[in-house]
Amino acid sequence: MRIGQYSTDGVDPWVGVLHDDHVVNVAEAGTEAGVDIPQTTTDLLDTWRWREKVDLAVEYAAATGTGRYEPADLDRHAPVTGPEKVVCVGLNYRDHAEEGDNPIPESPVLFSKFPTCVAGPEDSISWDPDLTGKVDYEAELVAVIGREARRVDRDEAIDYVAGFLVGNDVSARDLQHGDGQWVRGKSLDGFAPIGPELVTTDEVSDPHDLGIYAEVNGERLQDSSTSNLIFGIDELVSFCSQAFTLTPGDLLFTGTPPGVGVYRDPPVLLADGDEVTIGVEELGELTNDCAYL
Ligand code: ZN
C-alpha cells in the first residue's frame, strides 16, 4: 500500500491511498462505506485494524467513485505530518565511515530533528542566507513507526514498522558544526522533506538492499545501497525503544551514504534555485527546490 497526504485546497491534508492510478480519500470513502477512518496518517497508523478499514474504503471507492481523485488535481503534502518524534542516526553507512577513515561505531549515534522540520514533496527547502551559508543534502531511508514500541527485541522490531519513505536530512553545516551540538543546524523549519508516499513494509522486498542516491540539479552526488547500513532497521528500532517509547508516526532517519556536499572537493552547497532529488529504490523520488527567505 502506498499512503500519502493530499488536499484540494493546499491547506487541509487528508490521507490518500494510491489505487489504480487514482488517489482514494479513505476518510471520505470510509464515511460512505460505514467505517470511521481518521484524516491524518499519524492517526490512521494508531487506529485498530486500520489496514482492513482502508481496504474496505478503497474497495468502496473503486466500486462507486466516492473519494476517488485524479493525482493531477491534488496538492501533495508530506505523507506523515505531526510525528511525535523525528529520530536520526549519524554515521550509519559502512562506505561513508570508510571514506572518512572513521572507525565503525559500536552502537548507533542518535540525534534528532524537531517535528516542525517535516515538509512535503511540493515544499521548497528555504532558509535565510544571513543565518546559514552552508546548507547540505543527505539522502536517507526513513522508517515510519506503526505500533507503540517500548523495549522490543531486535527479532520482533520490524513488526513495529509500518513502512518506509524517502527523506532528505537537510543540514546547515555551519550551525551544526559551530554550535557544539547539532539541534539548530538540523532543525530549521522544513529541513526534513519526506515523500513521495509511505510504502508499507509488505511492498518493500528488502529494506537492507535498496539503491539510494541524491542528485543536485540532475548531477548524481550520492549513490549507494542500504546494504551498507551498519545498523539495520530492526537493530535501530530495538535500540531506540530500550531508551524511549516509539509511537505511531514517529520517523526514523537511518543515516546517509558518502557524497554529501560539505565533504566534497570542492564542496557543493545548496543555493537559491537549486533542485535536490533524493531517490530510494522501490520507494520513489523526492524532489524539492531551494529558495532563500
Ligand atoms: Zn542524516
PDB file of C-alpha atoms and ligand atoms in Angstrom:
ATOM      1  CA  MET A   1       0.000   0.000   0.000  1.00  0.00           C
ATOM      2  CA  ARG A   2       1.252   3.499  -0.862  1.00  0.00           C
ATOM      3  CA  ILE A   3      -0.055   6.159   1.509  1.00  0.00           C
ATOM      4  CA  GLY A   4       0.226   9.915   1.064  1.00  0.00           C
ATOM      5  CA  GLN A   5      -1.462  13.057   2.302  1.00  0.00           C
ATOM      6  CA  TYR A   6      -3.240  15.280  -0.192  1.00  0.00           C
ATOM      7  CA  SER A   7      -5.604  18.220  -0.401  1.00  0.00           C
ATOM      8  CA  THR A   8      -7.682  20.048  -2.950  1.00  0.00           C
ATOM      9  CA  ASP A   9      -7.118  23.427  -1.292  1.00  0.00           C
ATOM     10  CA  GLY A  10      -3.418  23.247  -0.407  1.00  0.00           C
ATOM     11  CA  VAL A  11      -4.278  23.543   3.279  1.00  0.00           C
ATOM     12  CA  ASP A  12      -6.132  20.654   4.924  1.00  0.00           C
ATOM     13  CA  PRO A  13      -4.399  17.382   4.125  1.00  0.00           C
ATOM     14  CA  TRP A  14      -6.188  14.050   4.235  1.00  0.00           C
ATOM     15  CA  VAL A  15      -4.876  10.512   3.911  1.00  0.00           C
ATOM     16  CA  GLY A  16      -4.925   9.190   0.372  1.00  0.00           C
ATOM     17  CA  VAL A  17      -4.108   5.693  -0.796  1.00  0.00           C
ATOM     18  CA  LEU A  18      -2.896   5.072  -4.338  1.00  0.00           C
ATOM     19  CA  HIS A  19      -5.116   2.649  -6.185  1.00  0.00           C
ATOM     20  CA  ASP A  20      -5.427   2.026  -9.890  1.00  0.00           C
ATOM     21  CA  ASP A  21      -3.681   5.310 -10.870  1.00  0.00           C
ATOM     22  CA  HIS A  22      -6.020   7.270  -8.607  1.00  0.00           C
ATOM     23  CA  VAL A  23      -5.813   8.633  -5.082  1.00  0.00           C
ATOM     24  CA  VAL A  24      -8.546   7.462  -2.728  1.00  0.00           C
ATOM     25  CA  ASN A  25      -9.533   9.780   0.132  1.00  0.00           C
ATOM     26  CA  VAL A  26     -10.052   6.934   2.583  1.00  0.00           C
ATOM     27  CA  ALA A  27     -11.824   9.034   5.234  1.00  0.00           C
ATOM     28  CA  GLU A  28     -14.321  10.293   2.643  1.00  0.00           C
ATOM     29  CA  ALA A  29     -14.920   6.869   1.073  1.00  0.00           C
ATOM     30  CA  GLY A  30     -14.925   5.266   4.524  1.00  0.00           C
ATOM     31  CA  THR A  31     -17.703   7.542   5.769  1.00  0.00           C
ATOM     32  CA  GLU A  32     -19.925   6.442   2.885  1.00  0.00           C
ATOM     33  CA  ALA A  33     -18.936   2.813   3.421  1.00  0.00           C
ATOM     34  CA  GLY A  34     -19.708   2.985   7.138  1.00  0.00           C
ATOM     35  CA  VAL A  35     -16.165   2.803   8.535  1.00  0.00           C
ATOM     36  CA  ASP A  36     -14.574   5.553  10.544  1.00  0.00           C
ATOM     37  CA  ILE A  37     -11.092   6.454   9.232  1.00  0.00           C
ATOM     38  CA  PRO A  38      -9.001   9.376  10.560  1.00  0.00           C
ATOM     39  CA  GLN A  39      -7.843  12.293   8.404  1.00  0.00           C
ATOM     40  CA  THR A  40      -4.097  12.032   9.027  1.00  0.00           C
ATOM     41  CA  THR A  41      -1.540   9.257   8.568  1.00  0.00           C
ATOM     42  CA  THR A  42      -0.283   9.572  12.144  1.00  0.00           C
ATOM     43  CA  ASP A  43      -3.812   8.996  13.489  1.00  0.00           C
ATOM     44  CA  LEU A  44      -4.500   6.285  10.917  1.00  0.00           C
ATOM     45  CA  LEU A  45      -1.463   4.228  11.966  1.00  0.00           C
ATOM     46  CA  ASP A  46      -2.709   4.437  15.553  1.00  0.00           C
ATOM     47  CA  THR A  47      -6.116   3.014  14.586  1.00  0.00           C
ATOM     48  CA  TRP A  48      -7.010  -0.558  15.443  1.00  0.00           C
ATOM     49  CA  ARG A  49      -7.087  -2.752  12.303  1.00  0.00           C
ATOM     50  CA  TRP A  50      -6.526   0.244  10.077  1.00  0.00           C
ATOM     51  CA  ARG A  51      -5.490  -1.814   7.069  1.00  0.00           C
ATOM     52  CA  GLU A  52      -8.772  -3.664   6.912  1.00  0.00           C
ATOM     53  CA  LYS A  53     -10.675  -0.390   7.189  1.00  0.00           C
ATOM     54  CA  VAL A  54      -8.583   1.177   4.436  1.00  0.00           C
ATOM     55  CA  ASP A  55      -9.030  -1.874   2.206  1.00  0.00           C
ATOM     56  CA  LEU A  56     -12.777  -1.554   2.651  1.00  0.00           C
ATOM     57  CA  ALA A  57     -12.750   2.165   1.812  1.00  0.00           C
ATOM     58  CA  VAL A  58     -10.575   1.586  -1.264  1.00  0.00           C
ATOM     59  CA  GLU A  59     -12.885  -1.187  -2.452  1.00  0.00           C
ATOM     60  CA  TYR A  60     -15.883   1.062  -1.938  1.00  0.00           C
ATOM     61  CA  ALA A  61     -14.216   3.917  -3.838  1.00  0.00           C
ATOM     62  CA  ALA A  62     -13.353   1.618  -6.739  1.00  0.00           C
ATOM     63  CA  ALA A  63     -16.949   0.436  -6.962  1.00  0.00           C
ATOM     64  CA  THR A  64     -18.722   3.788  -6.533  1.00  0.00           C
ATOM     65  CA  GLY A  65     -16.199   6.506  -7.415  1.00  0.00           C
ATOM     66  CA  THR A  66     -16.672   8.112  -3.979  1.00  0.00           C
ATOM     67  CA  GLY A  67     -13.473   9.776  -2.756  1.00  0.00           C
ATOM     68  CA  ARG A  68     -11.575   8.900  -5.932  1.00  0.00           C
ATOM     69  CA  TYR A  69      -9.323  11.667  -7.290  1.00  0.00           C
ATOM     70  CA  GLU A  70      -7.015  12.240 -10.218  1.00  0.00           C
ATOM     71  CA  PRO A  71      -3.498  12.761  -8.800  1.00  0.00           C
ATOM     72  CA  ALA A  72      -3.010  15.778 -11.080  1.00  0.00           C
ATOM     73  CA  ASP A  73      -5.919  17.581  -9.396  1.00  0.00           C
ATOM     74  CA  LEU A  74      -4.402  17.329  -5.921  1.00  0.00           C
ATOM     75  CA  ASP A  75      -1.795  19.101  -3.835  1.00  0.00           C
ATOM     76  CA  ARG A  76       0.693  16.699  -2.298  1.00  0.00           C
ATOM     77  CA  HIS A  77       1.745  17.090   1.320  1.00  0.00           C
ATOM     78  CA  ALA A  78       4.216  15.140   3.453  1.00  0.00           C
ATOM     79  CA  PRO A  79       2.930  11.548   3.755  1.00  0.00           C
ATOM     80  CA  VAL A  80       3.294  11.843   7.545  1.00  0.00           C
ATOM     81  CA  THR A  81       2.753  15.103   9.427  1.00  0.00           C
ATOM     82  CA  GLY A  82       2.867  15.853  13.137  1.00  0.00           C
ATOM     83  CA  PRO A  83       5.044  12.935  14.254  1.00  0.00           C
ATOM     84  CA  GLU A  84       5.805  12.940  17.953  1.00  0.00           C
ATOM     85  CA  LYS A  85       9.492  12.341  17.235  1.00  0.00           C
ATOM     86  CA  VAL A  86      11.992  12.567  14.397  1.00  0.00           C
ATOM     87  CA  VAL A  87      14.929  10.348  15.376  1.00  0.00           C
ATOM     88  CA  CYS A  88      18.102  10.368  13.272  1.00  0.00           C
ATOM     89  CA  VAL A  89      21.213   8.224  13.126  1.00  0.00           C
ATOM     90  CA  GLY A  90      24.674   9.627  12.429  1.00  0.00           C
ATOM     91  CA  LEU A  91      27.471   7.797  10.566  1.00  0.00           C
ATOM     92  CA  ASN A  92      25.484   4.667   9.731  1.00  0.00           C
ATOM     93  CA  TYR A  93      26.906   3.703   6.310  1.00  0.00           C
ATOM     94  CA  ARG A  94      29.941   1.445   6.126  1.00  0.00           C
ATOM     95  CA  ASP A  95      31.182   3.101   2.903  1.00  0.00           C
ATOM     96  CA  HIS A  96      30.749   6.565   4.452  1.00  0.00           C
ATOM     97  CA  ALA A  97      32.731   5.602   7.569  1.00  0.00           C
ATOM     98  CA  GLU A  98      35.495   4.028   5.471  1.00  0.00           C
ATOM     99  CA  GLU A  99      35.618   7.014   3.126  1.00  0.00           C
ATOM    100  CA  GLY A 100      36.291   9.362   6.042  1.00  0.00           C
ATOM    101  CA  ASP A 101      38.655   6.863   7.730  1.00  0.00           C
ATOM    102  CA  ASN A 102      36.294   6.794  10.698  1.00  0.00           C
ATOM    103  CA  PRO A 103      36.055   3.691  12.875  1.00  0.00           C
ATOM    104  CA  ILE A 104      32.788   1.734  12.546  1.00  0.00           C
ATOM    105  CA  PRO A 105      30.695   2.840  15.564  1.00  0.00           C
ATOM    106  CA  GLU A 106      29.949   0.114  18.103  1.00  0.00           C
ATOM    107  CA  SER A 107      26.456   1.366  18.811  1.00  0.00           C
ATOM    108  CA  PRO A 108      24.138   3.773  16.972  1.00  0.00           C
ATOM    109  CA  VAL A 109      24.767   7.501  17.399  1.00  0.00           C
ATOM    110  CA  LEU A 110      21.373   9.163  17.718  1.00  0.00           C
ATOM    111  CA  PHE A 111      20.333  12.783  17.316  1.00  0.00           C
ATOM    112  CA  SER A 112      17.034  14.393  16.482  1.00  0.00           C
ATOM    113  CA  LYS A 113      15.278  16.959  14.370  1.00  0.00           C
ATOM    114  CA  PHE A 114      12.223  18.832  15.614  1.00  0.00           C
ATOM    115  CA  PRO A 115       8.893  17.534  14.213  1.00  0.00           C
ATOM    116  CA  THR A 116       8.391  21.030  12.745  1.00  0.00           C
ATOM    117  CA  CYS A 117      11.101  20.167  10.198  1.00  0.00           C
ATOM    118  CA  VAL A 118       8.769  17.833   8.323  1.00  0.00           C
ATOM    119  CA  ALA A 119       7.916  19.067   4.816  1.00  0.00           C
ATOM    120  CA  GLY A 120       6.379  17.554   1.721  1.00  0.00           C
ATOM    121  CA  PRO A 121       7.298  16.807  -1.885  1.00  0.00           C
ATOM    122  CA  GLU A 122       5.958  20.141  -3.141  1.00  0.00           C
ATOM    123  CA  ASP A 123       7.589  22.335  -0.491  1.00  0.00           C
ATOM    124  CA  SER A 124      10.695  24.416  -1.052  1.00  0.00           C
ATOM    125  CA  ILE A 125      13.722  23.978   1.170  1.00  0.00           C
ATOM    126  CA  SER A 126      14.093  27.573   2.309  1.00  0.00           C
ATOM    127  CA  TRP A 127      16.438  29.471   4.598  1.00  0.00           C
ATOM    128  CA  ASP A 128      17.788  32.907   5.327  1.00  0.00           C
ATOM    129  CA  PRO A 129      21.260  33.144   3.709  1.00  0.00           C
ATOM    130  CA  ASP A 130      22.297  35.504   6.528  1.00  0.00           C
ATOM    131  CA  LEU A 131      21.601  32.728   9.062  1.00  0.00           C
ATOM    132  CA  THR A 132      23.407  29.915   7.265  1.00  0.00           C
ATOM    133  CA  GLY A 133      25.643  29.769   4.204  1.00  0.00           C
ATOM    134  CA  LYS A 134      26.305  26.028   4.271  1.00  0.00           C
ATOM    135  CA  VAL A 135      23.109  24.108   3.562  1.00  0.00           C
ATOM    136  CA  ASP A 136      23.637  20.483   2.571  1.00  0.00           C
ATOM    137  CA  TYR A 137      21.587  17.452   1.484  1.00  0.00           C
ATOM    138  CA  GLU A 138      21.568  13.928   2.961  1.00  0.00           C
ATOM    139  CA  ALA A 139      19.808  11.065   1.141  1.00  0.00           C
ATOM    140  CA  GLU A 140      18.150   8.781   3.689  1.00  0.00           C
ATOM    141  CA  LEU A 141      15.891   5.784   4.019  1.00  0.00           C
ATOM    142  CA  VAL A 142      13.266   6.647   6.635  1.00  0.00           C
ATOM    143  CA  ALA A 143      11.340   4.063   8.659  1.00  0.00           C
ATOM    144  CA  VAL A 144       7.875   5.033   9.893  1.00  0.00           C
ATOM    145  CA  ILE A 145       6.791   3.527  13.210  1.00  0.00           C
ATOM    146  CA  GLY A 146       3.407   1.790  13.083  1.00  0.00           C
ATOM    147  CA  ARG A 147       2.921   0.494  16.626  1.00  0.00           C
ATOM    148  CA  GLU A 148       3.962   1.702  20.042  1.00  0.00           C
ATOM    149  CA  ALA A 149       7.412   0.203  20.624  1.00  0.00           C
ATOM    150  CA  ARG A 150       8.862   0.019  24.123  1.00  0.00           C
ATOM    151  CA  ARG A 151      11.796  -2.263  24.947  1.00  0.00           C
ATOM    152  CA  VAL A 152      11.267  -4.515  21.932  1.00  0.00           C
ATOM    153  CA  ASP A 153      13.711  -7.251  20.929  1.00  0.00           C
ATOM    154  CA  ARG A 154      15.592  -6.990  17.683  1.00  0.00           C
ATOM    155  CA  ASP A 155      13.987 -10.123  16.216  1.00  0.00           C
ATOM    156  CA  GLU A 156      10.497  -8.668  16.518  1.00  0.00           C
ATOM    157  CA  ALA A 157      11.368  -4.992  15.925  1.00  0.00           C
ATOM    158  CA  ILE A 158      10.355  -4.954  12.252  1.00  0.00           C
ATOM    159  CA  ASP A 159       6.754  -5.685  13.309  1.00  0.00           C
ATOM    160  CA  TYR A 160       6.670  -2.181  14.791  1.00  0.00           C
ATOM    161  CA  VAL A 161       7.495  -0.527  11.459  1.00  0.00           C
ATOM    162  CA  ALA A 162       4.549   0.488   9.248  1.00  0.00           C
ATOM    163  CA  GLY A 163       6.663   1.205   6.198  1.00  0.00           C
ATOM    164  CA  PHE A 164       9.324   3.317   4.576  1.00  0.00           C
ATOM    165  CA  LEU A 165       9.731   6.573   2.737  1.00  0.00           C
ATOM    166  CA  VAL A 166      12.428   8.735   1.198  1.00  0.00           C
ATOM    167  CA  GLY A 167      13.884  11.537   3.300  1.00  0.00           C
ATOM    168  CA  ASN A 168      16.323  14.402   2.991  1.00  0.00           C
ATOM    169  CA  ASP A 169      18.103  15.230   6.257  1.00  0.00           C
ATOM    170  CA  VAL A 170      18.846  18.815   5.223  1.00  0.00           C
ATOM    171  CA  SER A 171      21.648  20.231   7.360  1.00  0.00           C
ATOM    172  CA  ALA A 172      23.066  23.709   7.950  1.00  0.00           C
ATOM    173  CA  ARG A 173      26.703  22.636   8.369  1.00  0.00           C
ATOM    174  CA  ASP A 174      27.994  25.935   9.765  1.00  0.00           C
ATOM    175  CA  LEU A 175      25.393  25.844  12.556  1.00  0.00           C
ATOM    176  CA  GLN A 176      25.703  22.074  13.043  1.00  0.00           C
ATOM    177  CA  HIS A 177      29.481  22.197  13.459  1.00  0.00           C
ATOM    178  CA  GLY A 178      29.735  25.651  15.025  1.00  0.00           C
ATOM    179  CA  ASP A 179      27.238  25.203  17.850  1.00  0.00           C
ATOM    180  CA  GLY A 180      28.952  22.311  19.625  1.00  0.00           C
ATOM    181  CA  GLN A 181      25.792  20.235  19.157  1.00  0.00           C
ATOM    182  CA  TRP A 182      23.547  19.650  16.234  1.00  0.00           C
ATOM    183  CA  VAL A 183      19.976  20.584  17.059  1.00  0.00           C
ATOM    184  CA  ARG A 184      19.882  24.053  15.494  1.00  0.00           C
ATOM    185  CA  GLY A 185      21.716  23.104  12.298  1.00  0.00           C
ATOM    186  CA  LYS A 186      19.449  20.089  11.802  1.00  0.00           C
ATOM    187  CA  SER A 187      16.142  21.667  12.784  1.00  0.00           C
ATOM    188  CA  LEU A 188      15.480  24.685  10.602  1.00  0.00           C
ATOM    189  CA  ASP A 189      11.825  24.842   9.561  1.00  0.00           C
ATOM    190  CA  GLY A 190      11.207  22.499   6.660  1.00  0.00           C
ATOM    191  CA  PHE A 191      14.608  20.782   6.862  1.00  0.00           C
ATOM    192  CA  ALA A 192      13.111  17.268   6.765  1.00  0.00           C
ATOM    193  CA  PRO A 193      11.332  16.839   3.438  1.00  0.00           C
ATOM    194  CA  ILE A 194       9.805  13.354   3.104  1.00  0.00           C
ATOM    195  CA  GLY A 195       7.876  11.561   0.382  1.00  0.00           C
ATOM    196  CA  PRO A 196       6.635  10.794  -2.149  1.00  0.00           C
ATOM    197  CA  GLU A 197       4.497   8.198  -0.290  1.00  0.00           C
ATOM    198  CA  LEU A 198       4.750   5.920   2.704  1.00  0.00           C
ATOM    199  CA  VAL A 199       5.255   2.420   1.260  1.00  0.00           C
ATOM    200  CA  THR A 200       4.106  -0.289   3.655  1.00  0.00           C
ATOM    201  CA  THR A 201       6.624  -2.972   4.681  1.00  0.00           C
ATOM    202  CA  ASP A 202       4.835  -5.754   2.765  1.00  0.00           C
ATOM    203  CA  GLU A 203       5.586  -3.920  -0.503  1.00  0.00           C
ATOM    204  CA  VAL A 204       9.306  -3.480   0.141  1.00  0.00           C
ATOM    205  CA  SER A 205      11.310  -6.557  -0.861  1.00  0.00           C
ATOM    206  CA  ASP A 206      14.277  -5.966   1.481  1.00  0.00           C
ATOM    207  CA  PRO A 207      14.846  -2.600   3.201  1.00  0.00           C
ATOM    208  CA  HIS A 208      18.506  -3.548   3.626  1.00  0.00           C
ATOM    209  CA  ASP A 209      19.124  -3.931  -0.104  1.00  0.00           C
ATOM    210  CA  LEU A 210      17.807  -0.808  -1.821  1.00  0.00           C
ATOM    211  CA  GLY A 211      19.662   1.611  -4.071  1.00  0.00           C
ATOM    212  CA  ILE A 212      19.826   5.124  -2.576  1.00  0.00           C
ATOM    213  CA  TYR A 213      21.003   8.344  -4.224  1.00  0.00           C
ATOM    214  CA  ALA A 214      20.980  12.138  -4.209  1.00  0.00           C
ATOM    215  CA  GLU A 215      21.094  14.461  -7.207  1.00  0.00           C
ATOM    216  CA  VAL A 216      21.566  18.217  -7.245  1.00  0.00           C
ATOM    217  CA  ASN A 217      20.425  19.894 -10.465  1.00  0.00           C
ATOM    218  CA  GLY A 218      20.493  16.476 -12.133  1.00  0.00           C
ATOM    219  CA  GLU A 219      24.041  15.566 -11.106  1.00  0.00           C
ATOM    220  CA  ARG A 220      24.293  12.398  -9.019  1.00  0.00           C
ATOM    221  CA  LEU A 221      26.346  13.125  -5.901  1.00  0.00           C
ATOM    222  CA  GLN A 222      25.406  10.247  -3.614  1.00  0.00           C
ATOM    223  CA  ASP A 223      24.974   6.704  -4.941  1.00  0.00           C
ATOM    224  CA  SER A 224      24.960   3.744  -2.601  1.00  0.00           C
ATOM    225  CA  SER A 225      22.836   0.918  -1.238  1.00  0.00           C
ATOM    226  CA  THR A 226      21.120   0.376   2.085  1.00  0.00           C
ATOM    227  CA  SER A 227      23.120  -2.887   2.185  1.00  0.00           C
ATOM    228  CA  ASN A 228      25.905  -0.617   3.517  1.00  0.00           C
ATOM    229  CA  LEU A 229      23.899   0.293   6.628  1.00  0.00           C
ATOM    230  CA  ILE A 230      25.926  -0.512   9.741  1.00  0.00           C
ATOM    231  CA  PHE A 231      22.860  -0.770  11.994  1.00  0.00           C
ATOM    232  CA  GLY A 232      19.765  -2.151  10.301  1.00  0.00           C
ATOM    233  CA  ILE A 233      16.168  -1.079  10.828  1.00  0.00           C
ATOM    234  CA  ASP A 234      15.492  -3.855  13.363  1.00  0.00           C
ATOM    235  CA  GLU A 235      18.591  -3.007  15.410  1.00  0.00           C
ATOM    236  CA  LEU A 236      17.777   0.705  15.374  1.00  0.00           C
ATOM    237  CA  VAL A 237      14.139   0.269  16.417  1.00  0.00           C
ATOM    238  CA  SER A 238      15.138  -2.085  19.228  1.00  0.00           C
ATOM    239  CA  PHE A 239      17.999   0.192  20.315  1.00  0.00           C
ATOM    240  CA  CYS A 240      15.802   3.322  20.428  1.00  0.00           C
ATOM    241  CA  SER A 241      12.978   1.512  22.198  1.00  0.00           C
ATOM    242  CA  GLN A 242      15.232   0.495  25.106  1.00  0.00           C
ATOM    243  CA  ALA A 243      15.572   4.199  25.937  1.00  0.00           C
ATOM    244  CA  PHE A 244      12.331   5.823  24.819  1.00  0.00           C
ATOM    245  CA  THR A 245       8.933   4.722  23.571  1.00  0.00           C
ATOM    246  CA  LEU A 246       8.394   4.991  19.828  1.00  0.00           C
ATOM    247  CA  THR A 247       4.842   5.841  18.797  1.00  0.00           C
ATOM    248  CA  PRO A 248       2.883   5.508  15.534  1.00  0.00           C
ATOM    249  CA  GLY A 249       4.009   8.114  13.022  1.00  0.00           C
ATOM    250  CA  ASP A 250       7.467   8.570  14.532  1.00  0.00           C
ATOM    251  CA  LEU A 251      10.119   8.948  11.830  1.00  0.00           C
ATOM    252  CA  LEU A 252      13.482   7.208  11.984  1.00  0.00           C
ATOM    253  CA  PHE A 253      16.053   8.701   9.591  1.00  0.00           C
ATOM    254  CA  THR A 254      18.620   5.923   9.200  1.00  0.00           C
ATOM    255  CA  GLY A 255      21.712   7.877   8.122  1.00  0.00           C
ATOM    256  CA  THR A 256      23.308   8.920   4.855  1.00  0.00           C
ATOM    257  CA  PRO A 257      25.847   7.333   2.473  1.00  0.00           C
ATOM    258  CA  PRO A 258      29.050   9.081   1.272  1.00  0.00           C
ATOM    259  CA  GLY A 259      28.972  12.065  -1.049  1.00  0.00           C
ATOM    260  CA  VAL A 260      27.327  14.828   0.983  1.00  0.00           C
ATOM    261  CA  GLY A 261      28.229  18.307  -0.240  1.00  0.00           C
ATOM    262  CA  VAL A 262      30.304  19.622   2.636  1.00  0.00           C
ATOM    263  CA  TYR A 263      32.948  16.870   2.336  1.00  0.00           C
ATOM    264  CA  ARG A 264      33.298  17.089  -1.453  1.00  0.00           C
ATOM    265  CA  ASP A 265      36.303  18.728  -3.056  1.00  0.00           C
ATOM    266  CA  PRO A 266      35.320  21.388  -3.927  1.00  0.00           C
ATOM    267  CA  PRO A 267      32.299  21.465  -1.589  1.00  0.00           C
ATOM    268  CA  VAL A 268      28.807  21.507  -3.124  1.00  0.00           C
ATOM    269  CA  LEU A 269      26.499  23.693  -1.056  1.00  0.00           C
ATOM    270  CA  LEU A 270      22.868  24.364  -1.857  1.00  0.00           C
ATOM    271  CA  ALA A 271      21.759  27.763  -3.099  1.00  0.00           C
ATOM    272  CA  ASP A 272      18.631  29.600  -4.205  1.00  0.00           C
ATOM    273  CA  GLY A 273      17.144  27.934  -7.293  1.00  0.00           C
ATOM    274  CA  ASP A 274      18.871  24.551  -6.853  1.00  0.00           C
ATOM    275  CA  GLU A 275      16.832  21.374  -7.200  1.00  0.00           C
ATOM    276  CA  VAL A 276      17.551  18.364  -4.983  1.00  0.00           C
ATOM    277  CA  THR A 277      16.275  14.877  -5.743  1.00  0.00           C
ATOM    278  CA  ILE A 278      16.581  12.000  -3.290  1.00  0.00           C
ATOM    279  CA  GLY A 279      15.706   8.519  -4.510  1.00  0.00           C
ATOM    280  CA  VAL A 280      15.362   5.125  -2.892  1.00  0.00           C
ATOM    281  CA  GLU A 281      14.703   2.049  -5.000  1.00  0.00           C
ATOM    282  CA  GLU A 282      11.106   0.757  -4.690  1.00  0.00           C
ATOM    283  CA  LEU A 283      10.049   3.889  -2.753  1.00  0.00           C
ATOM    284  CA  GLY A 284      10.345   6.544  -5.461  1.00  0.00           C
ATOM    285  CA  GLU A 285      11.859  10.001  -5.697  1.00  0.00           C
ATOM    286  CA  LEU A 286      11.505  13.164  -3.653  1.00  0.00           C
ATOM    287  CA  THR A 287      12.364  16.449  -5.392  1.00  0.00           C
ATOM    288  CA  ASN A 288      12.461  19.848  -3.684  1.00  0.00           C
ATOM    289  CA  ASP A 289      13.696  23.168  -4.917  1.00  0.00           C
ATOM    290  CA  CYS A 290      15.730  25.567  -2.801  1.00  0.00           C
ATOM    291  CA  ALA A 291      14.749  29.158  -2.098  1.00  0.00           C
ATOM    292  CA  TYR A 292      16.146  31.931   0.078  1.00  0.00           C
ATOM    293  CA  LEU A 293      13.750  33.502   2.549  1.00  0.00           C
TER     294      LEU A 293
HETATM  295 ZN    ZN B   1      21.420  12.352   8.388  1.00  0.00          ZN
END
